[in-house]
Short mmCIF file of C-alpha atoms and ligand atoms in Angstrom, two decimals:
data_model
loop_
_atom_site.label_atom_id
_atom_site.label_comp_id
_atom_site.label_asym_id
_atom_site.label_seq_id
_atom_site.Cartn_x
_atom_site.Cartn_y
_atom_site.Cartn_z
CA MET Y 1 -32.75 14.95 -4.09
CA ILE Y 2 -30.71 13.61 -6.83
CA LEU Y 3 -27.42 15.24 -8.36
CA LEU Y 4 -25.08 15.00 -11.30
CA GLY Y 5 -21.46 15.29 -9.99
CA ILE Y 6 -18.40 16.07 -12.08
CA GLU Y 7 -14.78 15.73 -11.14
CA THR Y 8 -11.94 17.17 -13.53
CA SER Y 9 -9.34 18.29 -10.98
CA CYS Y 10 -6.41 16.22 -11.70
CA ASP Y 11 -6.04 13.05 -13.98
CA GLU Y 12 -9.51 11.46 -13.47
CA THR Y 13 -12.50 12.44 -15.62
CA ALA Y 14 -15.60 11.28 -13.73
CA ALA Y 15 -19.18 11.64 -13.76
CA ALA Y 16 -21.83 10.11 -11.06
CA ILE Y 17 -25.60 10.34 -10.35
CA VAL Y 18 -25.94 10.25 -6.42
CA SER Y 19 -29.12 10.57 -4.54
CA GLU Y 20 -29.87 11.00 -0.65
CA HIS Y 21 -30.15 7.23 -0.62
CA GLY Y 22 -27.17 6.42 -2.45
CA ILE Y 23 -25.03 6.09 -5.46
CA GLN Y 24 -26.76 5.44 -8.67
CA SER Y 25 -24.00 5.43 -11.05
CA ASN Y 26 -20.24 6.17 -10.76
CA LEU Y 27 -17.99 6.36 -13.71
CA VAL Y 28 -14.21 7.17 -13.88
CA HIS Y 29 -12.21 7.49 -16.79
CA SER Y 30 -8.44 7.25 -15.74
CA GLN Y 31 -5.80 9.19 -17.69
CA LEU Y 32 -3.13 6.92 -16.17
CA GLU Y 33 -1.98 5.44 -19.34
CA GLU Y 34 -1.67 9.22 -21.13
CA HIS Y 35 0.62 10.29 -18.22
CA ARG Y 36 2.57 6.95 -17.23
CA PRO Y 37 5.40 7.79 -19.91
CA PHE Y 38 5.97 11.04 -18.02
CA GLY Y 39 5.82 9.39 -14.47
CA GLY Y 40 3.34 12.09 -13.32
CA VAL Y 41 0.47 14.07 -14.32
CA VAL Y 42 0.89 16.43 -17.25
CA PRO Y 43 -1.66 19.45 -16.69
CA GLU Y 44 -2.02 20.17 -20.50
CA ILE Y 45 -2.54 16.42 -21.61
CA ALA Y 46 -5.02 16.26 -18.55
CA ALA Y 47 -6.98 19.31 -19.58
CA ARG Y 48 -7.28 17.99 -22.99
CA SER Y 49 -8.47 14.43 -22.15
CA HIS Y 50 -11.10 15.82 -19.87
CA ILE Y 51 -12.63 17.69 -22.94
CA GLU Y 52 -12.31 14.39 -24.80
CA TYR Y 53 -14.18 12.21 -22.45
CA LEU Y 54 -16.20 14.26 -20.04
CA ASP Y 55 -19.65 14.72 -22.21
CA SER Y 56 -19.82 10.90 -23.22
CA LEU Y 57 -19.11 10.07 -19.48
CA ILE Y 58 -22.04 12.34 -18.14
CA LYS Y 59 -24.40 10.65 -20.79
CA ARG Y 60 -23.32 6.96 -19.54
CA ALA Y 61 -23.67 8.14 -15.93
CA LEU Y 62 -27.21 9.31 -16.81
CA ASN Y 63 -28.05 6.14 -18.73
CA GLU Y 64 -26.65 3.89 -15.87
CA ALA Y 65 -28.86 5.60 -13.50
CA GLU Y 66 -31.76 5.56 -16.05
CA LEU Y 67 -32.38 9.18 -15.81
CA ASN Y 68 -32.20 12.32 -17.91
CA PHE Y 69 -31.24 16.03 -17.18
CA SER Y 70 -34.96 16.71 -16.28
CA ASN Y 71 -34.94 14.19 -13.27
CA LEU Y 72 -31.92 16.10 -11.58
CA ASP Y 73 -32.31 18.65 -8.77
CA GLY Y 74 -28.83 20.28 -9.34
CA ILE Y 75 -25.39 19.85 -10.90
CA ALA Y 76 -22.28 19.81 -8.53
CA ALA Y 77 -18.62 20.17 -10.11
CA THR Y 78 -15.21 20.28 -8.61
CA ALA Y 79 -14.15 23.98 -8.82
CA GLY Y 80 -10.83 23.48 -6.98
CA PRO Y 81 -8.13 22.95 -5.79
CA GLY Y 82 -6.29 21.44 -8.41
CA LEU Y 83 -5.07 21.67 -12.10
CA ILE Y 84 -6.60 24.87 -13.46
CA GLY Y 85 -7.30 23.35 -17.15
CA GLY Y 86 -9.14 20.73 -15.77
CA LEU Y 87 -11.04 22.61 -13.43
CA ILE Y 88 -12.20 24.87 -16.11
CA VAL Y 89 -13.31 22.04 -18.43
CA GLY Y 90 -15.48 20.75 -15.64
CA LEU Y 91 -16.98 23.81 -14.01
CA THR Y 92 -17.90 25.04 -17.44
CA MET Y 93 -19.64 21.99 -18.40
CA ALA Y 94 -21.55 22.00 -15.18
CA LYS Y 95 -22.37 25.68 -15.70
CA SER Y 96 -23.76 25.05 -19.27
CA ILE Y 97 -25.94 22.27 -18.22
CA ALA Y 98 -27.15 24.30 -15.31
CA LEU Y 99 -28.05 27.09 -17.53
CA VAL Y 100 -29.63 25.12 -20.32
CA HIS Y 101 -31.75 23.16 -17.80
CA ASP Y 102 -32.37 25.57 -15.18
CA LEU Y 103 -30.69 23.63 -12.30
CA PRO Y 104 -28.85 24.75 -9.24
CA LEU Y 105 -24.98 24.71 -9.57
CA ILE Y 106 -22.97 23.82 -6.42
CA ALA Y 107 -19.24 24.63 -7.05
CA VAL Y 108 -17.61 22.02 -4.68
CA ASN Y 109 -14.37 22.01 -3.09
CA HIS Y 110 -12.48 18.91 -3.83
CA LEU Y 111 -11.00 18.50 -0.34
CA GLU Y 112 -14.60 18.95 1.03
CA ALA Y 113 -15.86 16.34 -1.19
CA HIS Y 114 -13.07 13.99 0.40
CA ALA Y 115 -13.95 14.96 3.63
CA LEU Y 116 -17.73 14.40 3.54
CA THR Y 117 -17.41 10.87 1.71
CA PRO Y 118 -17.59 8.75 4.67
CA ARG Y 119 -21.26 10.24 5.20
CA ILE Y 120 -22.33 8.61 1.60
CA THR Y 121 -21.95 5.17 3.08
CA SER Y 122 -22.01 5.61 7.15
CA GLN Y 123 -24.23 7.39 9.39
CA ILE Y 124 -21.33 9.58 10.78
CA ASP Y 125 -22.40 12.86 12.70
CA PHE Y 126 -20.55 16.15 12.97
CA PRO Y 127 -18.10 16.86 14.57
CA TYR Y 128 -15.42 14.51 13.41
CA LEU Y 129 -11.63 14.48 13.24
CA LEU Y 130 -10.69 14.03 9.43
CA LEU Y 131 -7.27 12.90 8.21
CA LEU Y 132 -7.10 13.69 4.63
CA ILE Y 133 -4.06 12.09 2.92
CA SER Y 134 -3.60 12.02 -0.81
CA GLY Y 135 -1.41 13.00 -3.63
CA GLY Y 136 -1.27 16.84 -3.17
CA HIS Y 137 -2.68 16.92 0.60
CA CYS Y 138 -1.73 15.99 4.21
CA GLN Y 139 -3.87 17.31 6.86
CA PHE Y 140 -5.96 17.02 10.01
CA LEU Y 141 -8.99 18.84 10.41
CA ILE Y 142 -11.79 18.84 12.71
CA VAL Y 143 -15.28 18.85 10.63
CA ASP Y 144 -17.58 20.81 12.46
CA GLY Y 145 -20.17 20.75 9.77
CA VAL Y 146 -20.74 21.45 5.93
CA GLY Y 147 -18.50 24.50 5.06
CA HIS Y 148 -16.88 24.49 8.49
CA TYR Y 149 -13.49 23.02 8.87
CA ARG Y 150 -10.70 23.94 11.55
CA ARG Y 151 -7.26 22.84 10.41
CA LEU Y 152 -5.24 21.44 13.14
CA GLY Y 153 -2.00 20.67 11.08
CA THR Y 154 -0.75 20.06 7.53
CA THR Y 155 2.50 18.96 5.78
CA ILE Y 156 5.39 21.47 5.71
CA ASP Y 157 6.76 19.74 2.55
CA ASP Y 158 5.47 16.90 0.51
CA ALA Y 159 2.18 15.27 0.56
CA PRO Y 160 2.40 11.34 1.42
CA GLY Y 161 1.02 10.23 -2.02
CA GLU Y 162 3.62 12.44 -3.64
CA ALA Y 163 6.21 10.60 -1.44
CA PHE Y 164 4.87 7.01 -2.37
CA ASP Y 165 4.93 8.19 -6.20
CA LYS Y 166 8.45 9.40 -5.85
CA VAL Y 167 9.82 6.59 -3.95
CA ALA Y 168 8.23 4.07 -6.22
CA ARG Y 169 9.74 5.92 -9.21
CA MET Y 170 13.15 5.65 -7.35
CA VAL Y 171 12.84 1.86 -6.90
CA GLY Y 172 11.80 1.41 -10.64
CA LEU Y 173 7.88 0.60 -9.75
CA ASP Y 174 5.23 1.96 -11.79
CA TYR Y 175 3.19 5.18 -11.46
CA PRO Y 176 0.99 5.50 -9.51
CA GLY Y 177 3.32 4.62 -6.64
CA GLY Y 178 1.06 4.08 -3.81
CA PRO Y 179 -0.81 0.78 -4.85
CA ALA Y 180 2.63 -0.59 -6.31
CA ILE Y 181 4.60 0.16 -2.96
CA GLU Y 182 1.85 -1.46 -1.08
CA ARG Y 183 1.88 -4.67 -3.21
CA ALA Y 184 5.75 -4.71 -3.13
CA ALA Y 185 5.67 -4.32 0.58
CA SER Y 186 3.43 -7.00 1.27
CA GLN Y 187 6.40 -9.28 0.48
CA GLY Y 188 9.00 -7.40 2.56
CA ARG Y 189 10.62 -6.84 5.91
CA ALA Y 190 9.72 -3.42 7.38
CA ASN Y 191 12.62 -3.64 9.83
CA ARG Y 192 15.20 -4.22 7.28
CA TYR Y 193 16.11 -0.35 6.52
CA ALA Y 194 16.46 2.34 9.33
CA LEU Y 195 14.54 5.33 7.92
CA PRO Y 196 13.70 8.63 9.55
CA ARG Y 197 10.45 9.60 11.12
CA PRO Y 198 10.49 13.43 10.64
CA LEU Y 199 8.73 15.52 13.42
CA GLN Y 200 7.82 12.33 15.46
CA GLY Y 201 7.45 13.64 19.01
CA ARG Y 202 7.34 17.26 18.22
CA ALA Y 203 4.32 19.05 19.34
CA GLY Y 204 1.40 19.87 17.06
CA CYS Y 205 0.00 18.09 14.13
CA ASP Y 206 2.13 19.16 11.42
CA PHE Y 207 3.83 16.48 8.88
CA SER Y 208 7.00 16.38 7.04
CA PHE Y 209 7.91 13.62 4.41
CA SER Y 210 10.66 14.96 2.44
CA GLY Y 211 13.46 13.85 4.64
CA LEU Y 212 12.13 10.30 4.37
CA LYS Y 213 11.94 10.52 0.69
CA THR Y 214 15.77 11.85 0.69
CA ALA Y 215 16.81 8.98 3.11
CA VAL Y 216 15.39 6.35 0.62
CA SER Y 217 17.24 8.18 -2.44
CA ARG Y 218 20.35 8.04 -0.34
CA ILE Y 219 20.16 4.24 0.43
CA ILE Y 220 19.62 3.85 -3.47
CA ALA Y 221 22.45 6.24 -4.28
CA LYS Y 222 24.88 3.87 -2.28
CA GLY Y 223 24.10 1.08 -5.06
CA LYS Y 224 23.24 -1.54 -2.61
CA VAL Y 225 19.58 -1.93 -3.38
CA LEU Y 226 19.15 -4.68 -5.81
CA GLU Y 227 15.83 -6.08 -7.34
CA LYS Y 228 15.30 -8.64 -4.49
CA ASP Y 229 15.67 -5.67 -1.89
CA VAL Y 230 12.88 -3.63 -3.24
CA PRO Y 231 10.13 -5.30 -1.22
CA ASP Y 232 12.06 -4.77 2.18
CA LEU Y 233 12.69 -0.96 1.01
CA CYS Y 234 9.05 -0.71 0.34
CA ALA Y 235 8.06 -2.23 3.47
CA SER Y 236 10.42 -0.06 5.56
CA PHE Y 237 9.11 3.00 3.89
CA GLN Y 238 5.20 2.17 4.30
CA GLU Y 239 5.98 1.35 7.82
CA ALA Y 240 7.85 5.03 8.40
CA VAL Y 241 4.77 6.60 7.05
CA ALA Y 242 2.46 4.68 9.29
CA ASP Y 243 4.66 5.75 12.06
CA ILE Y 244 4.55 9.31 11.05
CA LEU Y 245 0.75 9.31 10.70
CA THR Y 246 0.04 7.51 13.71
CA ASP Y 247 2.44 9.68 15.93
CA ARG Y 248 0.57 12.94 14.58
CA LEU Y 249 -2.85 11.50 15.22
CA ARG Y 250 -2.09 11.02 18.89
CA HIS Y 251 -1.76 15.12 18.76
CA ALA Y 252 -4.49 15.80 16.64
CA ALA Y 253 -6.89 13.38 18.59
CA GLN Y 254 -5.79 15.32 21.83
CA ALA Y 255 -6.91 18.57 20.22
CA PHE Y 256 -9.97 17.07 19.44
CA VAL Y 257 -10.82 15.68 22.89
CA GLU Y 258 -10.08 19.21 24.24
CA ALA Y 259 -12.84 20.52 22.00
CA TYR Y 260 -15.27 17.91 22.11
CA GLY Y 261 -14.06 14.95 23.96
CA LYS Y 262 -13.57 11.47 22.18
CA GLY Y 263 -15.00 10.98 18.89
CA VAL Y 264 -14.81 9.40 15.43
CA LEU Y 265 -11.40 9.32 13.14
CA VAL Y 266 -12.07 9.64 9.54
CA VAL Y 267 -9.53 9.09 7.06
CA ALA Y 268 -10.16 10.09 3.29
CA GLY Y 269 -8.09 10.67 0.15
CA GLY Y 270 -6.21 8.37 -2.38
CA VAL Y 271 -3.57 7.41 0.41
CA ALA Y 272 -6.50 6.16 2.63
CA ALA Y 273 -6.79 3.27 0.14
CA ASN Y 274 -3.54 1.67 1.83
CA GLY Y 275 -4.62 -1.43 3.76
CA ILE Y 276 -1.69 -1.00 6.05
CA LEU Y 277 -2.07 2.67 6.82
CA ARG Y 278 -5.80 2.03 7.55
CA GLU Y 279 -4.98 -0.71 9.95
CA ARG Y 280 -2.42 1.14 11.66
CA LEU Y 281 -4.70 4.30 12.05
CA LYS Y 282 -7.40 2.21 13.11
CA ALA Y 283 -5.45 0.40 15.85
CA THR Y 284 -4.00 3.97 17.18
CA ALA Y 285 -7.37 5.63 17.05
CA ASN Y 286 -8.91 2.50 19.08
CA GLU Y 287 -6.16 2.77 21.45
CA ILE Y 288 -6.92 6.24 22.42
CA GLY Y 289 -10.57 5.83 22.56
CA PHE Y 290 -11.67 6.85 18.96
CA SER Y 291 -13.83 5.07 16.69
CA PHE Y 292 -12.59 4.76 13.07
CA ALA Y 293 -14.23 5.25 9.86
CA ALA Y 294 -12.89 5.09 6.19
CA PRO Y 295 -14.87 5.31 2.80
CA PRO Y 296 -14.82 2.09 0.78
CA LEU Y 297 -11.68 2.05 -1.50
CA SER Y 298 -13.49 3.03 -4.59
CA LEU Y 299 -14.54 6.26 -2.96
CA CYS Y 300 -10.92 6.96 -1.67
CA THR Y 301 -9.38 7.93 -4.92
CA ASP Y 302 -10.83 10.67 -7.04
CA ASN Y 303 -14.40 10.09 -8.14
CA ALA Y 304 -17.49 12.09 -9.08
CA ALA Y 305 -19.92 10.41 -6.45
CA MET Y 306 -18.08 12.28 -3.70
CA VAL Y 307 -18.55 15.49 -5.49
CA ALA Y 308 -22.40 15.04 -6.17
CA TRP Y 309 -22.46 13.91 -2.57
CA ALA Y 310 -20.95 17.20 -1.45
CA GLY Y 311 -23.67 19.02 -3.75
CA ILE Y 312 -26.42 17.40 -1.95
CA GLU Y 313 -25.06 18.20 1.43
CA ARG Y 314 -24.74 21.91 0.37
CA LEU Y 315 -27.92 22.07 -1.50
CA ARG Y 316 -29.87 20.61 1.50
CA LEU Y 317 -28.55 23.96 3.26
CA ASN Y 318 -29.12 25.92 0.19
CA MET Y 319 -25.45 26.71 -0.20
CA VAL Y 320 -25.78 27.14 -4.20
CA ASP Y 321 -23.51 29.05 -6.62
CA ASP Y 322 -24.26 31.27 -9.70
CA LEU Y 323 -22.77 31.30 -13.06
CA THR Y 324 -19.98 33.43 -12.00
CA ALA Y 325 -18.41 30.67 -9.68
CA ALA Y 326 -14.66 30.80 -10.48
CA PRO Y 327 -12.32 27.76 -10.64
CA ARG Y 328 -9.29 28.08 -8.19
CA ALA Y 329 -6.04 26.11 -8.35
CA ARG Y 330 -5.63 26.90 -4.58
CA TRP Y 331 -8.58 26.59 -2.39
CA PRO Y 332 -7.73 25.96 1.29
CA LEU Y 333 -10.67 24.37 3.46
CA ASP Y 334 -9.77 26.50 6.33
CA PRO Y 335 -8.73 29.86 5.15
CA ASN Y 336 -8.06 30.95 8.78
CA ALA Y 337 -5.63 28.28 9.37
CA ALA Y 338 -2.34 29.24 10.89
CA PRO Y 339 0.52 28.52 8.53
CA ALA Y 340 2.43 25.26 9.21
CA ILE Y 341 5.85 25.32 10.93
CA GLY Y 342 8.70 25.54 8.74
CA ALA Y 343 9.13 27.41 5.10
CA GLY Y 344 7.46 25.38 2.53
CA VAL Y 345 3.80 25.81 3.49
CA LYS Y 346 1.18 24.35 1.45
CA ALA Y 347 -2.72 25.24 1.70
P1 AMP Q 1 -5.66 11.49 -4.70
O1 AMP Q 1 -4.78 12.68 -4.81
O2 AMP Q 1 -6.75 11.63 -3.70
O3 AMP Q 1 -6.25 11.28 -6.07
O4 AMP Q 1 -4.89 10.16 -4.37
C1 AMP Q 1 -3.91 9.69 -5.45
C2 AMP Q 1 -2.63 9.48 -4.53
O5 AMP Q 1 -2.98 8.36 -3.56
C3 AMP Q 1 -1.44 9.15 -5.45
O6 AMP Q 1 -0.42 9.74 -4.90
C4 AMP Q 1 -1.33 7.47 -5.06
O7 AMP Q 1 0.00 7.03 -5.14
C5 AMP Q 1 -1.71 7.50 -3.69
N1 AMP Q 1 -2.38 6.00 -3.35
C6 AMP Q 1 -3.32 5.29 -3.99
N2 AMP Q 1 -3.42 4.25 -3.49
C7 AMP Q 1 -2.70 4.04 -2.61
C8 AMP Q 1 -1.96 2.95 -1.71
N3 AMP Q 1 -2.86 1.58 -1.81
N4 AMP Q 1 -1.06 3.17 -0.92
C9 AMP Q 1 -0.66 4.38 -0.81
N5 AMP Q 1 -0.96 5.33 -1.52
C10 AMP Q 1 -1.77 5.31 -2.42
MG1 MG Q 2 -8.15 13.70 -4.39
#
C-alpha cells in the first residue's frame, strides 16, 4: 500500500509518499519567512502560499520516490482542524487527484495524524496513552485504535506551543519561539525566576498555561530583564512547562492504569521536539512504570508523512471518504469528551 499525503492546515505546505514499509519522500515547504514579520501565522497569506507551492511539491514528492500517480493506492489530505483557507487548498487538490486518477480519498484529522505518527517508525500497539502538545493543542488521550480516542484532559486556555511563542516574543526571540527558547534555555539557570505551575496538584488531567505566560510578562514589565537575563528566564519558563506536563502526566497515567494497566506514553506534536520536555516526560513515565515513545524530531512538527501514514491506517480498515468530505476548522478527536474545567474551553 502506498499513499500520497498532503498537509496544509497551518503554515507548512507539505507532500509525502509513504508505504507500509516506511517513508519514501517527505517534503515540507515552511512559510516561516512569510509570517515572521507578523510574529505569527497570517491565515490569508498562508492560504495563498499553499496554492503557490502545493502542486510543485507533490510533483517533487513523486519524483523523489520515483513514482507517478498510477502507482498510488490512495490520497490522504488533512481536512481539519486548522486554518480553513489552507484546508480548502489541500483537500481540494486531493479530491481532484482522487477523481482524475480514480483513487480512494482519505480526509485526515490532523490530530489523528500526530497521534499515529510514532507507529510509522516503531512497533507500538493499541491502546496507548498519548500526550499531544503543539501550537494549538494540549491534550491527554487514550488511543484505543484508529478512529477511537478518549480525551482525558485538555487545556483550559493556551496551548504550550502558543505559550512558547508568546514568551519568546516578549523576550525578543525569533518566531517560532519553541526552538529559540530551548536554545536560550540551554545557557540559563532554571531556578533563577520563581514562576507559577497552574493547576499543579489539582485532580484530573486538564492544563493551564496563561497564568505562567502572564507571570513572565509581569517580570518583564518590572523592567529588570536585561539581555543577559534572557537565558535564565527561558530556562525558568521551560522548567515550569516541564513541571506542569509531568504533574498532569501522573494523573493521566493513573486513569490509563485503571482502564488497562501500565502501558506506553507517546508524545507527539511540535512541542514534543523539545529535548528537555522529552527527557522530563520520559523520566516521569519510567518512574511510574510506563515506557516512552516519541517520533523522530522531523516528524514532530507538521509534515505530510504523518498524514499519508494516517491514510494508510484508515485505508487498511476501509475507512475511506468520498468527494463530499468537507474541511473543518474545528474537529475534536473525541467528540464525546467532557468539557475542560474553567471557561475558555478548546476542542
Ligand atoms: P505544531 O502546532 O505541531 O505545528 O507545532 C508548532 C509549535 O511547536 C510551535 O508553537 C513551536 O513554537 C513549538 N515548538 C517547536 N519546536 C519546539 C521546541 N524545541 N520546544 C518547544 N516548542 C517547540
Ligand atoms: Mg500540528
